[in-house]
Protein backbone atom coordinates (compact mmCIF):
# COMPACT_ATOMS: atom_id res chain seq x y z
CA UNK A 1 0.00 0.00 0.00
CA UNK A 2 1.10 3.53 -0.80
CA UNK A 3 -0.68 5.77 1.66
CA UNK A 4 -0.73 9.53 2.25
CA UNK A 5 -1.76 10.98 5.63
CA UNK A 6 -3.39 14.40 5.44
CA UNK A 7 -4.38 16.47 8.44
CA UNK A 8 -3.65 19.66 10.32
CA UNK A 9 -0.66 20.03 12.66
CA UNK A 10 -1.13 17.81 15.69
CA UNK A 11 -3.86 15.71 14.09
CA UNK A 12 -1.90 12.55 14.88
CA UNK A 13 -0.34 11.80 11.47
CA UNK A 14 2.97 10.72 12.98
CA UNK A 15 1.31 8.77 15.81
CA UNK A 16 -0.89 6.62 13.57
CA UNK A 17 1.62 6.29 10.71
CA UNK A 18 4.24 4.90 13.10
CA UNK A 19 1.72 2.40 14.55
CA UNK A 20 0.85 1.25 11.01
CA UNK A 21 4.54 0.86 10.24
CA UNK A 22 4.89 -1.44 13.26
CA UNK A 23 1.81 -3.45 12.26
CA UNK A 24 2.21 -3.72 8.47
CA UNK A 25 5.89 -2.99 7.85
CA UNK A 26 5.43 -0.11 5.39
CA UNK A 27 8.03 2.55 6.17
CA UNK A 28 6.69 5.71 7.80
CA UNK A 29 8.17 8.67 5.95
CA UNK A 30 7.73 12.04 7.66
CA UNK A 31 9.04 15.01 5.70
CA UNK A 32 8.92 16.97 8.98
CA UNK A 33 11.39 14.44 10.44
CA UNK A 34 13.60 14.76 7.32
CA UNK A 35 13.55 18.54 7.72
CA UNK A 36 14.40 18.34 11.46
CA UNK A 37 17.25 15.92 10.71
CA UNK A 38 18.86 18.39 8.26
CA UNK A 39 18.49 21.23 10.77
CA UNK A 40 19.93 19.15 13.61
CA UNK A 41 22.91 18.07 11.48
CA UNK A 42 23.49 21.71 10.53
CA UNK A 43 23.95 20.89 6.83
CA UNK A 44 23.87 23.58 4.11
CA UNK A 45 20.27 22.65 3.43
CA UNK A 46 19.50 22.60 7.15
CA UNK A 47 20.76 26.18 7.52
CA UNK A 48 18.68 27.30 4.51
CA UNK A 49 15.42 25.80 5.76
CA UNK A 50 15.69 26.58 9.47
CA UNK A 51 14.15 30.09 9.19
CA UNK A 52 11.07 28.67 7.44
CA UNK A 53 10.72 25.89 10.01
CA UNK A 54 11.12 28.26 12.96
CA UNK A 55 8.36 30.49 11.52
CA UNK A 56 5.97 27.57 10.99
CA UNK A 57 6.12 28.05 7.21
CA UNK A 58 6.50 25.39 4.54
CA UNK A 59 10.09 25.01 3.37
CA UNK A 60 10.65 25.60 -0.39
CA UNK A 61 9.14 22.88 -2.58
CA UNK A 62 12.32 22.10 -4.52
CA UNK A 63 14.18 21.23 -1.31
CA UNK A 64 11.53 19.03 0.22
CA UNK A 65 10.83 17.30 -3.11
CA UNK A 66 14.52 16.37 -3.46
CA UNK A 67 14.52 15.00 0.10
CA UNK A 68 11.45 12.93 -0.60
CA UNK A 69 12.78 11.56 -3.90
CA UNK A 70 15.94 10.44 -2.13
CA UNK A 71 13.96 8.70 0.59
CA UNK A 72 11.50 6.99 -1.80
CA UNK A 73 14.33 5.61 -3.93
CA UNK A 74 15.47 3.40 -1.06
CA UNK A 75 14.80 -0.33 -1.18
CA UNK A 76 12.43 -0.44 1.78
CA UNK A 77 9.85 1.58 -0.19
CA UNK A 78 9.41 -1.05 -2.92
CA UNK A 79 6.32 -2.65 -1.34
CA UNK A 80 4.69 0.53 -0.14
CA UNK A 81 5.08 3.39 2.30
CA UNK A 82 3.15 5.84 4.44
CA UNK A 83 3.74 9.51 3.68
CA UNK A 84 3.26 11.83 6.65
CA UNK A 85 3.45 15.54 5.82
CA UNK A 86 3.86 15.22 2.06
CA UNK A 87 2.32 16.53 -0.14
CA UNK A 88 1.59 19.84 1.57
CA UNK A 89 0.39 21.88 -1.45
CA UNK A 90 -0.91 21.38 -4.98
CA UNK A 91 2.53 21.63 -6.58
CA UNK A 92 3.90 18.88 -4.30
CA UNK A 93 0.88 16.68 -5.10
CA UNK A 94 1.58 17.02 -8.82
CA UNK A 95 5.28 16.29 -8.28
CA UNK A 96 4.37 13.19 -6.29
CA UNK A 97 2.30 11.93 -9.23
CA UNK A 98 5.41 12.14 -11.41
CA UNK A 99 7.39 10.03 -8.92
CA UNK A 100 4.81 7.36 -8.04
CA UNK A 101 1.11 6.55 -7.89
CA UNK A 102 -0.67 6.33 -4.53
CA UNK A 103 -3.49 4.04 -3.40
CA UNK A 104 -5.16 5.89 -0.56
CA UNK A 105 -5.28 9.26 1.19
CA UNK A 106 -6.34 9.20 4.85
CA UNK A 107 -7.65 12.60 5.93
CA UNK A 108 -7.62 12.97 9.72
CA UNK A 109 -10.45 15.25 10.79
CA UNK A 110 -9.69 16.92 14.14
CA UNK A 111 -11.10 20.16 15.61
CA UNK A 112 -8.68 22.99 16.33
CA UNK A 113 -9.22 23.04 20.12
CA UNK A 114 -8.09 19.42 20.31
CA UNK A 115 -5.03 20.16 18.17
CA UNK A 116 -3.84 22.86 20.55
CA UNK A 117 -4.32 20.56 23.54
CA UNK A 118 -2.42 17.75 21.81
CA UNK A 119 0.54 19.87 20.78
CA UNK A 120 1.07 21.49 24.17
CA UNK A 121 1.83 18.13 25.78
CA UNK A 122 3.80 16.54 22.95
CA UNK A 123 7.26 15.19 23.65
CA UNK A 124 9.52 13.54 21.07
CA UNK A 125 12.49 11.22 21.41
CA UNK A 126 15.74 12.89 20.32
CA UNK A 127 17.14 9.61 19.11
CA UNK A 128 14.34 7.65 17.41
CA UNK A 129 11.56 10.24 16.97
CA UNK A 130 8.94 8.29 18.99
CA UNK A 131 6.00 10.53 19.93
CA UNK A 132 4.51 10.88 23.44
CA UNK A 133 2.04 13.10 25.21
CA UNK A 134 2.43 14.01 28.86
CA UNK A 135 -1.13 15.34 29.31
CA UNK A 136 -4.46 13.63 29.62
CA UNK A 137 -6.80 15.41 27.21
CA UNK A 138 -10.49 16.18 27.81
CA UNK A 139 -12.73 16.95 24.87
CA UNK A 140 -16.42 17.28 25.69
CA UNK A 141 -17.11 14.39 28.05
CA UNK A 142 -14.43 12.24 26.44
CA UNK A 143 -11.08 11.61 28.13
CA UNK A 144 -8.03 10.71 26.04
CA UNK A 145 -5.41 9.13 28.30
CA UNK A 146 -1.91 10.62 28.34
CA UNK A 147 0.69 8.77 26.24
CA UNK A 148 3.52 8.94 28.76
CA UNK A 149 6.77 7.03 28.75
CA UNK A 150 7.32 4.57 31.61
CA UNK A 151 10.12 6.77 32.98
CA UNK A 152 9.65 10.55 32.81
CA UNK A 153 11.68 12.14 30.01
CA UNK A 154 13.06 8.83 28.67
CA UNK A 155 11.93 6.99 25.52
CA UNK A 156 10.47 3.50 26.12
CA UNK A 157 11.73 2.25 22.77
CA UNK A 158 15.39 3.32 22.76
CA UNK A 159 16.20 5.05 26.06
CA UNK A 160 16.71 8.39 24.28
CA UNK A 161 15.96 11.74 25.87
CA UNK A 162 12.57 13.37 25.21
CA UNK A 163 12.28 17.00 24.11
CA UNK A 164 9.65 19.54 23.09
CA UNK A 165 9.70 20.59 19.43
CA UNK A 166 10.81 24.18 18.74
CA UNK A 167 7.74 24.73 16.56
CA UNK A 168 5.32 23.66 19.33
CA UNK A 169 5.32 27.15 20.85
CA UNK A 170 1.74 28.62 20.80
CA UNK A 171 2.58 31.45 18.37
CA UNK A 172 4.21 29.05 15.89
CA UNK A 173 1.38 26.50 16.21
CA UNK A 174 -1.02 29.25 15.07
CA UNK A 175 1.18 30.01 12.03
CA UNK A 176 1.44 26.31 11.12
CA UNK A 177 -2.33 26.09 11.31
CA UNK A 178 -2.81 29.07 8.95
CA UNK A 179 -0.24 27.55 6.56
CA UNK A 180 -2.20 24.28 6.67
CA UNK A 181 -5.49 26.00 5.86
CA UNK A 182 -4.07 28.08 3.00
CA UNK A 183 -1.77 25.55 1.37
CA UNK A 184 -2.65 22.01 2.44
CA UNK A 185 -6.42 21.92 2.99
CA UNK A 186 -7.09 22.39 -0.78
CA UNK A 187 -5.60 18.90 -1.24
CA UNK A 188 -8.72 17.43 0.40
CA UNK A 189 -10.81 18.41 -2.65
CA UNK A 190 -8.01 17.44 -5.01
CA UNK A 191 -7.84 13.86 -3.73
CA UNK A 192 -11.61 13.59 -3.31
CA UNK A 193 -12.03 14.31 -7.04
CA UNK A 194 -9.58 11.52 -7.78
CA UNK A 195 -11.52 9.05 -5.63
CA UNK A 196 -8.56 8.48 -3.30
CA UNK A 197 -9.71 10.29 -0.15
CA UNK A 198 -11.12 8.71 2.99
CA UNK A 199 -12.06 10.94 5.94
CA UNK A 200 -11.30 9.53 9.38
CA UNK A 201 -12.76 10.99 12.57
CA UNK A 202 -9.58 11.78 14.53
CA UNK A 203 -11.33 12.33 17.87
CA UNK A 204 -10.79 9.29 20.05
CA UNK A 205 -8.15 7.29 21.84
CA UNK A 206 -5.17 6.11 19.80
CA UNK A 207 -6.65 2.62 19.52
CA UNK A 208 -10.08 3.88 18.49
CA UNK A 209 -8.68 6.04 15.69
CA UNK A 210 -6.27 3.31 14.63
CA UNK A 211 -9.18 0.84 14.36
CA UNK A 212 -11.03 3.30 12.09
CA UNK A 213 -7.98 3.53 9.83
CA UNK A 214 -7.40 -0.22 9.76
CA UNK A 215 -11.04 -0.92 8.85
CA UNK A 216 -10.58 1.34 5.80
CA UNK A 217 -7.39 -0.53 4.87
CA UNK A 218 -9.21 -3.87 5.22
CA UNK A 219 -12.07 -2.66 3.02
P1 LIG B 1 5.61 18.27 10.50
O1 LIG B 1 6.61 17.66 11.37
O2 LIG B 1 4.96 17.45 9.45
O3 LIG B 1 4.52 18.98 11.41
P2 LIG B 1 2.93 19.12 11.28
O4 LIG B 1 2.29 18.84 9.99
O5 LIG B 1 2.65 20.46 11.84
O6 LIG B 1 2.39 17.94 12.07
P3 LIG B 1 2.82 17.47 13.50
O7 LIG B 1 4.00 16.60 13.41
O8 LIG B 1 2.88 18.65 14.40
O9 LIG B 1 1.52 16.67 13.94
P4 LIG B 1 1.09 15.16 13.70
O10 LIG B 1 -0.19 15.18 12.90
O11 LIG B 1 2.20 14.32 13.20
O12 LIG B 1 0.68 14.79 15.19
P5 LIG B 1 1.36 13.76 16.23
O13 LIG B 1 1.17 12.36 15.78
O14 LIG B 1 2.73 14.20 16.60
O15 LIG B 1 6.26 19.53 9.77
C1 LIG B 1 7.02 20.46 10.50
C2 LIG B 1 7.59 21.52 9.57
O16 LIG B 1 8.46 20.92 8.61
C3 LIG B 1 6.58 22.33 8.75
O17 LIG B 1 6.06 23.39 9.49
C4 LIG B 1 7.45 22.78 7.58
O18 LIG B 1 8.29 23.85 7.94
C5 LIG B 1 8.34 21.56 7.34
N1 LIG B 1 7.77 20.60 6.37
C6 LIG B 1 7.44 19.30 6.60
N2 LIG B 1 6.95 18.73 5.50
C7 LIG B 1 6.97 19.68 4.53
C8 LIG B 1 6.57 19.68 3.16
N3 LIG B 1 6.03 18.63 2.56
N4 LIG B 1 6.72 20.83 2.47
C9 LIG B 1 7.26 21.93 3.04
N5 LIG B 1 7.64 21.99 4.33
C10 LIG B 1 7.50 20.87 5.07
O19 LIG B 1 0.36 13.97 17.49
C11 LIG B 1 0.34 15.20 18.17
C12 LIG B 1 0.30 14.94 19.69
O20 LIG B 1 -0.95 14.33 20.00
C13 LIG B 1 1.37 13.96 20.20
O21 LIG B 1 1.79 14.37 21.47
C14 LIG B 1 0.61 12.62 20.32
O22 LIG B 1 1.16 11.81 21.35
C15 LIG B 1 -0.78 13.10 20.68
N6 LIG B 1 -1.85 12.23 20.23
C16 LIG B 1 -2.09 11.83 18.96
N7 LIG B 1 -3.19 11.09 18.90
C17 LIG B 1 -3.67 11.01 20.17
C18 LIG B 1 -4.82 10.39 20.77
N8 LIG B 1 -5.68 9.68 20.04
N9 LIG B 1 -5.00 10.53 22.10
C19 LIG B 1 -4.12 11.25 22.86
N10 LIG B 1 -3.03 11.87 22.34
C20 LIG B 1 -2.82 11.75 21.03
MG1 LIG C 1 4.25 14.70 12.84
PDB file of C-alpha atoms and ligand atoms in Angstrom, residues 13-14 30 33 36 84 122 131 165, ligand 2:
ATOM      1  CA  UNK A  13      -0.341  11.804  11.472  1.00  0.00           C
ATOM      2  CA  UNK A  14       2.967  10.716  12.981  1.00  0.00           C
ATOM      3  CA  UNK A  30       7.728  12.035   7.660  1.00  0.00           C
ATOM      4  CA  UNK A  33      11.389  14.444  10.440  1.00  0.00           C
ATOM      5  CA  UNK A  36      14.403  18.338  11.460  1.00  0.00           C
ATOM      6  CA  UNK A  84       3.258  11.834   6.649  1.00  0.00           C
ATOM      7  CA  UNK A 122       3.797  16.542  22.949  1.00  0.00           C
ATOM      8  CA  UNK A 131       6.004  10.529  19.933  1.00  0.00           C
ATOM      9  CA  UNK A 165       9.703  20.585  19.427  1.00  0.00           C
TER      10      UNK A 165
HETATM   11 MG1  LIG B   2       4.246  14.701  12.842  1.00  0.00          MG
END
